[in-house]
mmCIF file of C-alpha atoms and ligand atoms in Angstrom:
data_model
loop_
_atom_site.group_PDB
_atom_site.id
_atom_site.type_symbol
_atom_site.label_atom_id
_atom_site.label_comp_id
_atom_site.label_asym_id
_atom_site.label_seq_id
_atom_site.Cartn_x
_atom_site.Cartn_y
_atom_site.Cartn_z
ATOM 1 C CA MET A 1071 38.427 41.210 32.353
ATOM 2 C CA THR A 1072 37.062 38.176 33.841
ATOM 3 C CA TRP A 1073 35.901 37.916 37.332
ATOM 4 C CA GLU A 1074 38.862 35.386 38.399
ATOM 5 C CA GLU A 1075 41.492 38.303 36.369
ATOM 6 C CA LEU A 1076 39.864 40.886 39.635
ATOM 7 C CA GLU A 1077 39.566 39.019 42.051
ATOM 8 C CA SER A 1078 42.743 38.586 41.558
ATOM 9 C CA ALA A 1079 44.669 41.549 41.464
ATOM 10 C CA ALA A 1080 41.899 42.099 44.327
ATOM 11 C CA ARG A 1081 43.808 40.050 46.351
ATOM 12 C CA ALA A 1082 47.364 40.948 45.157
ATOM 13 C CA CYS A 1083 46.865 44.972 45.668
ATOM 14 C CA HIS A 1084 48.486 46.355 48.374
ATOM 15 C CA ALA A 1085 47.956 50.349 46.549
ATOM 16 C CA CYS A 1086 46.793 51.653 49.771
ATOM 17 C CA PRO A 1087 48.112 51.516 53.347
ATOM 18 C CA LEU A 1088 44.798 49.256 54.113
ATOM 19 C CA GLY A 1089 46.387 46.571 52.023
ATOM 20 C CA ASP A 1090 49.061 45.630 54.255
ATOM 21 C CA THR A 1091 46.737 45.635 58.370
ATOM 22 C CA ARG A 1092 43.604 44.604 56.952
ATOM 23 C CA THR A 1093 43.232 40.288 57.524
ATOM 24 C CA ASN A 1094 41.109 39.340 54.481
ATOM 25 C CA LEU A 1095 40.163 41.672 51.443
ATOM 26 C CA VAL A 1096 36.682 42.050 51.594
ATOM 27 C CA PHE A 1097 35.677 41.783 47.332
ATOM 28 C CA GLY A 1098 31.253 41.111 46.744
ATOM 29 C CA THR A 1099 29.587 39.104 47.247
ATOM 30 C CA GLY A 1100 26.277 37.222 46.188
ATOM 31 C CA ASN A 1101 25.148 36.431 41.724
ATOM 32 C CA ARG A 1102 27.157 37.826 39.520
ATOM 33 C CA GLU A 1103 24.357 37.803 37.778
ATOM 34 C CA ALA A 1104 22.163 40.367 39.962
ATOM 35 C CA ASP A 1105 19.203 42.885 38.552
ATOM 36 C CA LEU A 1106 19.903 44.501 41.890
ATOM 37 C CA MET A 1107 23.700 45.096 43.673
ATOM 38 C CA PHE A 1108 24.186 47.342 47.284
ATOM 39 C CA VAL A 1109 26.998 48.762 47.774
ATOM 40 C CA GLY A 1110 28.603 49.574 51.309
ATOM 41 C CA GLU A 1111 30.789 51.759 52.918
ATOM 42 C CA ALA A 1112 34.218 49.651 53.653
ATOM 43 C CA PRO A 1113 34.019 46.188 55.564
ATOM 44 C CA GLY A 1114 33.891 46.654 59.608
ATOM 45 C CA ALA A 1115 35.658 44.287 61.983
ATOM 46 C CA LYS A 1116 33.887 40.843 61.485
ATOM 47 C CA GLU A 1117 33.722 41.742 57.531
ATOM 48 C CA ASP A 1118 37.016 41.931 58.139
ATOM 49 C CA GLU A 1119 37.594 38.332 59.964
ATOM 50 C CA GLN A 1120 35.640 36.439 57.707
ATOM 51 C CA GLY A 1121 36.051 37.764 54.327
ATOM 52 C CA ILE A 1122 32.394 39.207 53.125
ATOM 53 C CA PRO A 1123 30.478 41.478 53.335
ATOM 54 C CA PHE A 1124 27.815 42.660 55.371
ATOM 55 C CA VAL A 1125 28.185 39.323 58.083
ATOM 56 C CA GLY A 1126 28.224 41.626 61.490
ATOM 57 C CA ALA A 1127 25.000 43.315 63.179
ATOM 58 C CA ALA A 1128 24.181 46.061 60.426
ATOM 59 C CA GLY A 1129 24.451 43.141 57.911
ATOM 60 C CA LYS A 1130 22.549 41.440 60.315
ATOM 61 C CA LEU A 1131 19.326 44.542 60.032
ATOM 62 C CA LEU A 1132 19.894 44.483 55.991
ATOM 63 C CA ASP A 1133 18.970 40.933 56.092
ATOM 64 C CA ARG A 1134 15.810 41.432 58.120
ATOM 65 C CA TYR A 1135 15.145 44.098 55.374
ATOM 66 C CA LEU A 1136 16.075 42.239 52.713
ATOM 67 C CA GLU A 1137 12.809 39.809 53.764
ATOM 68 C CA ALA A 1138 10.794 42.328 54.876
ATOM 69 C CA VAL A 1139 9.786 42.884 50.794
ATOM 70 C CA ASP A 1140 10.654 39.838 49.372
ATOM 71 C CA ILE A 1141 14.421 39.717 48.069
ATOM 72 C CA SER A 1142 16.749 36.601 48.662
ATOM 73 C CA ARG A 1143 19.880 37.513 49.724
ATOM 74 C CA ASP A 1144 21.049 34.819 47.135
ATOM 75 C CA ASP A 1145 19.481 37.010 44.450
ATOM 76 C CA VAL A 1146 21.617 40.845 44.875
ATOM 77 C CA TYR A 1147 25.796 40.887 44.804
ATOM 78 C CA ILE A 1148 26.879 43.095 47.815
ATOM 79 C CA ALA A 1149 29.743 44.915 47.252
ATOM 80 C CA ASN A 1150 31.577 47.996 49.040
ATOM 81 C CA ILE A 1151 33.985 51.154 47.909
ATOM 82 C CA ILE A 1152 36.625 49.925 49.274
ATOM 83 C CA LYS A 1153 37.569 46.407 49.615
ATOM 84 C CA CYS A 1154 39.913 46.810 52.975
ATOM 85 C CA ARG A 1155 38.678 48.133 56.440
ATOM 86 C CA PRO A 1156 39.844 51.019 57.706
ATOM 87 C CA PRO A 1157 41.559 50.927 61.274
ATOM 88 C CA ASN A 1158 38.815 51.724 63.930
ATOM 89 C CA ASN A 1159 35.995 51.665 61.080
ATOM 90 C CA ARG A 1160 37.321 54.865 60.171
ATOM 91 C CA ASP A 1161 35.648 56.999 57.222
ATOM 92 C CA PRO A 1162 37.950 56.354 54.183
ATOM 93 C CA LEU A 1163 40.284 58.603 52.765
ATOM 94 C CA PRO A 1164 39.931 60.554 49.385
ATOM 95 C CA ALA A 1165 42.384 58.516 48.357
ATOM 96 C CA GLU A 1166 41.935 55.249 49.579
ATOM 97 C CA GLU A 1167 38.213 55.250 47.702
ATOM 98 C CA ALA A 1168 40.782 56.209 44.767
ATOM 99 C CA CYS A 1169 42.402 53.288 44.719
ATOM 100 C CA CYS A 1170 39.111 50.349 44.776
ATOM 101 C CA MET A 1171 36.798 52.066 43.039
ATOM 102 C CA PRO A 1172 38.560 50.442 39.817
ATOM 103 C CA PHE A 1173 37.731 47.181 41.034
ATOM 104 C CA LEU A 1174 33.690 48.315 42.441
ATOM 105 C CA ARG A 1175 33.615 49.338 38.766
ATOM 106 C CA GLU A 1176 34.734 46.471 36.857
ATOM 107 C CA GLN A 1177 32.464 45.147 39.734
ATOM 108 C CA VAL A 1178 29.454 46.800 38.351
ATOM 109 C CA LYS A 1179 30.528 46.663 33.960
ATOM 110 C CA LEU A 1180 31.272 42.442 34.713
ATOM 111 C CA ILE A 1181 27.530 42.278 36.828
ATOM 112 C CA ARG A 1182 25.389 45.118 33.995
ATOM 113 C CA PRO A 1183 22.688 45.370 37.040
ATOM 114 C CA LYS A 1184 19.912 47.254 36.480
ATOM 115 C CA MET A 1185 19.608 49.237 39.443
ATOM 116 C CA ILE A 1186 21.993 49.710 42.638
ATOM 117 C CA VAL A 1187 21.289 51.073 45.957
ATOM 118 C CA CYS A 1188 23.703 52.805 47.893
ATOM 119 C CA LEU A 1189 23.766 51.887 51.946
ATOM 120 C CA GLY A 1190 24.330 55.487 53.360
ATOM 121 C CA ARG A 1191 25.763 58.703 52.750
ATOM 122 C CA ILE A 1192 29.807 57.656 51.764
ATOM 123 C CA ALA A 1193 28.367 55.845 48.699
ATOM 124 C CA ALA A 1194 25.433 57.084 47.551
ATOM 125 C CA MET A 1195 27.984 61.316 47.870
ATOM 126 C CA LYS A 1196 30.633 58.383 45.388
ATOM 127 C CA LEU A 1197 28.578 56.881 42.905
ATOM 128 C CA ILE A 1198 25.675 59.679 42.725
ATOM 129 C CA LYS A 1199 26.565 62.632 43.587
ATOM 130 C CA PRO A 1200 29.455 64.228 45.985
ATOM 131 C CA ASP A 1201 27.033 66.842 48.018
ATOM 132 C CA PHE A 1202 24.749 63.400 47.744
ATOM 133 C CA LYS A 1203 21.925 64.631 51.309
ATOM 134 C CA ILE A 1204 20.869 61.506 52.650
ATOM 135 C CA THR A 1205 18.082 62.643 54.876
ATOM 136 C CA SER A 1206 16.055 64.576 51.966
ATOM 137 C CA GLU A 1207 17.169 62.633 49.269
ATOM 138 C CA HIS A 1208 17.403 58.312 50.327
ATOM 139 C CA GLY A 1209 14.771 56.678 47.952
ATOM 140 C CA GLN A 1210 14.986 59.027 45.404
ATOM 141 C CA PHE A 1211 15.836 57.469 42.177
ATOM 142 C CA PHE A 1212 18.664 58.781 39.775
ATOM 143 C CA GLU A 1213 19.125 56.737 35.764
ATOM 144 C CA LYS A 1214 22.543 56.812 35.133
ATOM 145 C CA GLY A 1215 24.125 55.049 32.249
ATOM 146 C CA ASP A 1216 22.418 51.716 31.516
ATOM 147 C CA PHE A 1217 21.251 51.532 35.197
ATOM 148 C CA LEU A 1218 19.186 53.572 38.285
ATOM 149 C CA ILE A 1219 20.606 54.086 41.318
ATOM 150 C CA SER A 1220 18.920 55.096 44.604
ATOM 151 C CA ALA A 1221 20.214 55.200 47.795
ATOM 152 C CA VAL A 1222 19.277 54.647 51.853
ATOM 153 C CA TYR A 1223 20.086 54.811 55.329
ATOM 154 C CA HIS A 1224 23.659 52.543 56.114
ATOM 155 C CA PRO A 1225 22.197 49.955 58.276
ATOM 156 C CA ALA A 1226 24.927 50.808 61.071
ATOM 157 C CA LEU A 1227 23.013 53.611 61.068
ATOM 158 C CA LEU A 1228 19.639 52.731 62.044
ATOM 159 C CA LEU A 1229 20.945 50.851 64.885
ATOM 160 C CA ARG A 1230 22.000 54.387 66.142
ATOM 161 C CA ASP A 1231 18.915 55.881 65.692
ATOM 162 C CA PRO A 1232 15.843 53.829 65.069
ATOM 163 C CA ARG A 1233 13.406 56.523 64.090
ATOM 164 C CA LYS A 1234 14.448 56.263 60.736
ATOM 165 C CA LYS A 1235 13.318 52.498 60.089
ATOM 166 C CA GLU A 1236 9.980 53.933 59.108
ATOM 167 C CA ASP A 1237 11.704 55.218 56.493
ATOM 168 C CA MET A 1238 14.012 52.955 55.206
ATOM 169 C CA LEU A 1239 10.773 49.869 54.974
ATOM 170 C CA ILE A 1240 9.426 52.623 52.511
ATOM 171 C CA ASP A 1241 12.340 53.123 50.839
ATOM 172 C CA MET A 1242 13.149 49.042 50.333
ATOM 173 C CA LYS A 1243 9.186 48.953 49.587
ATOM 174 C CA ALA A 1244 9.756 51.712 46.775
ATOM 175 C CA ILE A 1245 12.653 48.991 45.826
ATOM 176 C CA LYS A 1246 11.394 45.942 45.676
ATOM 177 C CA ALA A 1247 8.230 47.258 43.547
ATOM 178 C CA LYS A 1248 10.767 49.195 40.497
ATOM 179 C CA LEU A 1249 13.063 46.148 40.095
ATOM 180 C CA ASP A 1250 9.891 44.099 39.750
ATOM 181 C CA GLU A 1251 8.471 46.698 37.260
ATOM 182 C CA LEU A 1252 12.003 46.806 35.786
ATOM 183 C CA SER A 1253 11.998 43.056 35.363
HETATM 184 N N1 URA B 236 29.546 48.098 56.767
HETATM 185 C C1 URA B 236 29.918 48.227 55.316
HETATM 186 O O1 URA B 236 29.606 49.250 54.855
HETATM 187 N N2 URA B 236 30.247 47.141 54.656
HETATM 188 C C2 URA B 236 30.214 46.347 55.029
HETATM 189 O O2 URA B 236 30.783 45.196 54.312
HETATM 190 C C3 URA B 236 29.514 45.978 56.449
HETATM 191 C C4 URA B 236 29.333 47.090 57.292
#
C-alpha cells in the first residue's frame, strides 16, 4: 500500500462513530523515513481542529523535550493509536482501537522505524503489552520484530503531575542515546 492509498482510506473511514463526530482526521505527521516514531493515544481538541497530532498544550511540552535532547521534530514521525477525536477526550474504546489499528500498522510498515516510543499508558498497553505499567516500566526498551519499543509518560500527564518531569527527561535522554547507538 502507498502513502496516498493509506491516507485516502483513512480519510474516507467511518468504521466507528468517531468518523462522524471528528472535525478533521488526524492521520500523522513528520518524516516518513524517520528512525524514530512517536505514538500517542488520540487527538484532542486542538488536534481535531488542525488535523495535526500533538499541537495543543501537551504537544508543546513534547516539543520542549525533543529540543532538550536535540531531536528535531522534523526528523521524527508522530501518530496516534486513534485517528479521530473521542468526545470530551475520553479514553478510546477497544472497538475504536480495533478499527483504527490497521492504519497505524500500515504506517509502521511504510516508515520501518528503528524505534517506536509510546506516549503514555494507552499506547503502551496497545503496542507493548496489555498489562504495561507506565509507572514502573516507562523508559525500558523492548525488542519487537525489527524495532525497539519503549514508552514514556504522556506529556498531558506531566502537565498535571510535574513531579514526573525529571523521569521524563531521563527517559528522553536514554531514547536519544539509544537512537544514536542504532544509527
Ligand atoms: N494527546 C495525544 O495522545 N495525541 C495527540 O495528538 C494530542 C494529545
